[in-house]
């Protein structure tokens, strides 16, 4: 079976960054911090970095002309998708394993943070409606946490895959 360098690179980088995201969540959990709260969002910036690194790395298979735009974009998109799926799955597993108490504590903490900003929301046009939408959007289940994680990481990864693919095509 012939190895596909695009898929192989995307799997390698996607899996690696998903493990890194899981380790970050576990560190937060083990140190008594909220693994589902705002500090978890630091890991949302790692998949886009992995996307760019994978696009850079795949160039070594296609010397001297480079992978071309299609293969560079595909590498970045696959890396983002693999990272988002595996990271969300790991967060879902952590949410199921840690139990409902920790997720409820996260929900309460997020509501307090949102309530502290309520005055800022009310100054905006449709601010009360926006505030209520954000309040209702706070994740209260492992599935909702995983879906939120998946959306953020996939979107950020795909956004950087396009300029990265253009830059690293040669």
mmCIF file of C-alpha atoms in Angstrom:
data_model
loop_
_atom_site.group_PDB
_atom_site.id
_atom_site.type_symbol
_atom_site.label_atom_id
_atom_site.label_comp_id
_atom_site.label_asym_id
_atom_site.label_seq_id
_atom_site.Cartn_x
_atom_site.Cartn_y
_atom_site.Cartn_z
ATOM 1 C CA UNK A 1 0.000 0.000 0.000
ATOM 2 C CA UNK A 2 1.386 3.366 -1.023
ATOM 3 C CA UNK A 3 1.638 5.960 1.723
ATOM 4 C CA UNK A 4 -0.160 9.252 1.141
ATOM 5 C CA UNK A 5 2.054 12.025 2.563
ATOM 6 C CA UNK A 6 -0.857 14.476 2.828
ATOM 7 C CA UNK A 7 -3.011 12.148 4.935
ATOM 8 C CA UNK A 8 -0.039 10.817 6.889
ATOM 9 C CA UNK A 9 1.114 14.334 7.803
ATOM 10 C CA UNK A 10 -2.391 15.492 8.696
ATOM 11 C CA UNK A 11 -2.956 12.497 10.967
ATOM 12 C CA UNK A 12 0.411 12.936 12.649
ATOM 13 C CA UNK A 13 -0.046 16.632 13.399
ATOM 14 C CA UNK A 14 -3.777 16.386 14.164
ATOM 15 C CA UNK A 15 -3.265 13.551 16.624
ATOM 16 C CA UNK A 16 -0.286 15.270 18.225
ATOM 17 C CA UNK A 17 -2.101 18.537 18.870
ATOM 18 C CA UNK A 18 -5.196 16.702 20.136
ATOM 19 C CA UNK A 19 -3.011 14.918 22.694
ATOM 20 C CA UNK A 20 -1.524 18.279 23.659
ATOM 21 C CA UNK A 21 -5.034 19.716 24.184
ATOM 22 C CA UNK A 22 -6.017 16.731 26.318
ATOM 23 C CA UNK A 23 -2.871 17.034 28.416
ATOM 24 C CA UNK A 24 -3.640 20.734 28.989
ATOM 25 C CA UNK A 25 -7.176 19.899 30.169
ATOM 26 C CA UNK A 26 -5.831 17.170 32.449
ATOM 27 C CA UNK A 27 -3.253 19.547 33.924
ATOM 28 C CA UNK A 28 -6.035 22.009 34.696
ATOM 29 C CA UNK A 29 -8.087 19.206 36.254
ATOM 30 C CA UNK A 30 -5.226 17.806 38.333
ATOM 31 C CA UNK A 31 -4.249 21.241 39.644
ATOM 32 C CA UNK A 32 -7.786 21.880 40.883
ATOM 33 C CA UNK A 33 -8.665 24.421 38.205
ATOM 34 C CA UNK A 34 -11.687 24.373 35.958
ATOM 35 C CA UNK A 35 -10.774 22.226 32.898
ATOM 36 C CA UNK A 36 -13.902 23.438 31.072
ATOM 37 C CA UNK A 37 -13.543 27.158 31.822
ATOM 38 C CA UNK A 38 -11.748 30.069 30.214
ATOM 39 C CA UNK A 39 -8.243 28.619 30.672
ATOM 40 C CA UNK A 40 -9.240 25.723 28.420
ATOM 41 C CA UNK A 41 -9.566 28.195 25.554
ATOM 42 C CA UNK A 42 -5.788 28.552 25.454
ATOM 43 C CA UNK A 43 -5.765 25.182 23.710
ATOM 44 C CA UNK A 44 -7.975 26.567 20.915
ATOM 45 C CA UNK A 45 -4.926 28.295 19.444
ATOM 46 C CA UNK A 46 -2.820 25.140 19.148
ATOM 47 C CA UNK A 47 -4.685 23.466 16.231
ATOM 48 C CA UNK A 48 -4.151 26.461 13.910
ATOM 49 C CA UNK A 49 -0.449 26.325 14.724
ATOM 50 C CA UNK A 50 -0.462 22.589 13.959
ATOM 51 C CA UNK A 51 -2.225 23.341 10.658
ATOM 52 C CA UNK A 52 0.539 25.711 9.608
ATOM 53 C CA UNK A 53 3.272 23.343 10.782
ATOM 54 C CA UNK A 54 1.718 20.429 8.879
ATOM 55 C CA UNK A 55 1.525 22.504 5.705
ATOM 56 C CA UNK A 56 5.148 23.472 6.128
ATOM 57 C CA UNK A 57 6.159 19.866 6.897
ATOM 58 C CA UNK A 58 4.357 18.296 3.918
ATOM 59 C CA UNK A 59 6.529 20.364 1.559
ATOM 60 C CA UNK A 60 9.471 18.055 2.221
ATOM 61 C CA UNK A 61 7.672 15.242 0.364
ATOM 62 C CA UNK A 62 7.218 17.325 -2.785
ATOM 63 C CA UNK A 63 10.642 18.781 -3.507
ATOM 64 C CA UNK A 64 11.605 20.924 -5.420
ATOM 65 C CA UNK A 65 8.234 22.231 -6.689
ATOM 66 C CA UNK A 66 6.250 22.024 -3.444
ATOM 67 C CA UNK A 67 2.906 20.293 -2.858
ATOM 68 C CA UNK A 68 0.795 22.758 -4.806
ATOM 69 C CA UNK A 69 -2.237 24.645 -3.568
ATOM 70 C CA UNK A 70 -4.638 21.686 -3.515
ATOM 71 C CA UNK A 71 -2.408 19.400 -1.456
ATOM 72 C CA UNK A 72 -1.341 22.195 0.903
ATOM 73 C CA UNK A 73 -4.970 23.193 1.548
ATOM 74 C CA UNK A 74 -5.999 19.555 1.973
ATOM 75 C CA UNK A 75 -3.204 18.956 4.474
ATOM 76 C CA UNK A 76 -4.292 21.962 6.527
ATOM 77 C CA UNK A 77 -7.999 21.125 6.388
ATOM 78 C CA UNK A 78 -7.426 17.482 7.333
ATOM 79 C CA UNK A 79 -5.134 18.481 10.186
ATOM 80 C CA UNK A 80 -7.762 20.889 11.505
ATOM 81 C CA UNK A 81 -10.520 18.274 11.215
ATOM 82 C CA UNK A 82 -8.520 15.499 12.892
ATOM 83 C CA UNK A 83 -7.425 17.816 15.704
ATOM 84 C CA UNK A 84 -10.958 19.128 16.266
ATOM 85 C CA UNK A 85 -12.582 15.688 16.292
ATOM 86 C CA UNK A 86 -10.020 14.070 18.579
ATOM 87 C CA UNK A 87 -9.812 17.044 20.928
ATOM 88 C CA UNK A 88 -13.591 17.277 21.239
ATOM 89 C CA UNK A 89 -13.779 13.534 21.849
ATOM 90 C CA UNK A 90 -11.149 13.784 24.569
ATOM 91 C CA UNK A 91 -12.982 16.696 26.208
ATOM 92 C CA UNK A 92 -16.237 14.730 26.049
ATOM 93 C CA UNK A 93 -14.497 11.801 27.728
ATOM 94 C CA UNK A 94 -13.099 14.075 30.422
ATOM 95 C CA UNK A 95 -16.553 15.545 30.969
ATOM 96 C CA UNK A 96 -18.118 12.104 31.337
ATOM 97 C CA UNK A 97 -15.299 10.890 33.569
ATOM 98 C CA UNK A 98 -15.247 13.933 35.866
ATOM 99 C CA UNK A 99 -18.998 13.800 36.404
ATOM 100 C CA UNK A 100 -21.820 16.328 36.428
ATOM 101 C CA UNK A 101 -20.606 18.205 39.516
ATOM 102 C CA UNK A 102 -17.608 19.723 37.749
ATOM 103 C CA UNK A 103 -19.654 20.679 34.690
ATOM 104 C CA UNK A 104 -22.247 22.345 36.930
ATOM 105 C CA UNK A 105 -19.486 24.265 38.723
ATOM 106 C CA UNK A 106 -18.245 25.413 35.328
ATOM 107 C CA UNK A 107 -21.753 26.548 34.345
ATOM 108 C CA UNK A 108 -22.118 28.542 37.572
ATOM 109 C CA UNK A 109 -18.671 30.130 37.120
ATOM 110 C CA UNK A 110 -19.446 31.084 33.525
ATOM 111 C CA UNK A 111 -22.806 32.590 34.541
ATOM 112 C CA UNK A 112 -21.062 34.683 37.199
ATOM 113 C CA UNK A 113 -18.547 35.937 34.662
ATOM 114 C CA UNK A 114 -21.341 36.764 32.233
ATOM 115 C CA UNK A 115 -23.357 38.525 34.951
ATOM 116 C CA UNK A 116 -20.341 40.708 35.719
ATOM 117 C CA UNK A 117 -20.474 41.945 32.120
ATOM 118 C CA UNK A 118 -24.244 42.432 32.025
ATOM 119 C CA UNK A 119 -23.984 46.243 32.232
ATOM 120 C CA UNK A 120 -21.793 46.243 29.115
ATOM 121 C CA UNK A 121 -24.310 44.108 27.261
ATOM 122 C CA UNK A 122 -27.224 46.358 28.214
ATOM 123 C CA UNK A 123 -25.493 49.384 26.672
ATOM 124 C CA UNK A 124 -25.609 47.689 23.270
ATOM 125 C CA UNK A 125 -28.538 47.704 20.906
ATOM 126 C CA UNK A 126 -30.355 44.384 21.505
ATOM 127 C CA UNK A 127 -27.976 43.876 24.418
ATOM 128 C CA UNK A 128 -30.530 42.208 26.684
ATOM 129 C CA UNK A 129 -31.323 39.686 23.959
ATOM 130 C CA UNK A 130 -27.629 39.096 23.296
ATOM 131 C CA UNK A 131 -26.963 38.619 27.009
ATOM 132 C CA UNK A 132 -29.759 36.072 27.292
ATOM 133 C CA UNK A 133 -28.522 34.222 24.204
ATOM 134 C CA UNK A 134 -25.038 33.941 25.691
ATOM 135 C CA UNK A 135 -26.444 32.874 29.043
ATOM 136 C CA UNK A 136 -28.492 30.101 27.447
ATOM 137 C CA UNK A 137 -25.475 29.042 25.357
ATOM 138 C CA UNK A 138 -23.377 28.083 28.378
ATOM 139 C CA UNK A 139 -22.583 24.397 28.093
ATOM 140 C CA UNK A 140 -24.209 22.196 30.721
ATOM 141 C CA UNK A 141 -23.434 18.708 29.358
ATOM 142 C CA UNK A 142 -20.343 16.891 28.119
ATOM 143 C CA UNK A 143 -21.893 16.864 24.634
ATOM 144 C CA UNK A 144 -22.302 20.654 24.633
ATOM 145 C CA UNK A 145 -18.732 21.152 25.864
ATOM 146 C CA UNK A 146 -17.403 18.859 23.137
ATOM 147 C CA UNK A 147 -19.496 20.568 20.446
ATOM 148 C CA UNK A 148 -18.218 23.980 21.529
ATOM 149 C CA UNK A 149 -14.633 22.726 21.520
ATOM 150 C CA UNK A 150 -15.080 21.131 18.096
ATOM 151 C CA UNK A 151 -16.555 24.295 16.560
ATOM 152 C CA UNK A 152 -13.867 26.615 17.875
ATOM 153 C CA UNK A 153 -10.920 24.429 16.926
ATOM 154 C CA UNK A 154 -12.247 23.511 13.503
ATOM 155 C CA UNK A 155 -13.117 27.092 12.606
ATOM 156 C CA UNK A 156 -9.781 28.530 13.730
ATOM 157 C CA UNK A 157 -7.890 25.722 12.024
ATOM 158 C CA UNK A 158 -9.720 26.135 8.725
ATOM 159 C CA UNK A 159 -9.298 29.902 8.821
ATOM 160 C CA UNK A 160 -5.522 29.522 8.954
ATOM 161 C CA UNK A 161 -5.448 26.612 6.498
ATOM 162 C CA UNK A 162 -6.316 28.935 3.612
ATOM 163 C CA UNK A 163 -3.494 31.493 3.941
ATOM 164 C CA UNK A 164 -1.137 28.724 5.061
ATOM 165 C CA UNK A 165 -1.978 26.664 1.985
ATOM 166 C CA UNK A 166 -1.343 29.638 -0.260
ATOM 167 C CA UNK A 167 1.950 30.451 1.435
ATOM 168 C CA UNK A 168 3.276 26.888 1.655
ATOM 169 C CA UNK A 169 2.159 25.720 -1.815
ATOM 170 C CA UNK A 170 5.719 26.025 -3.167
#
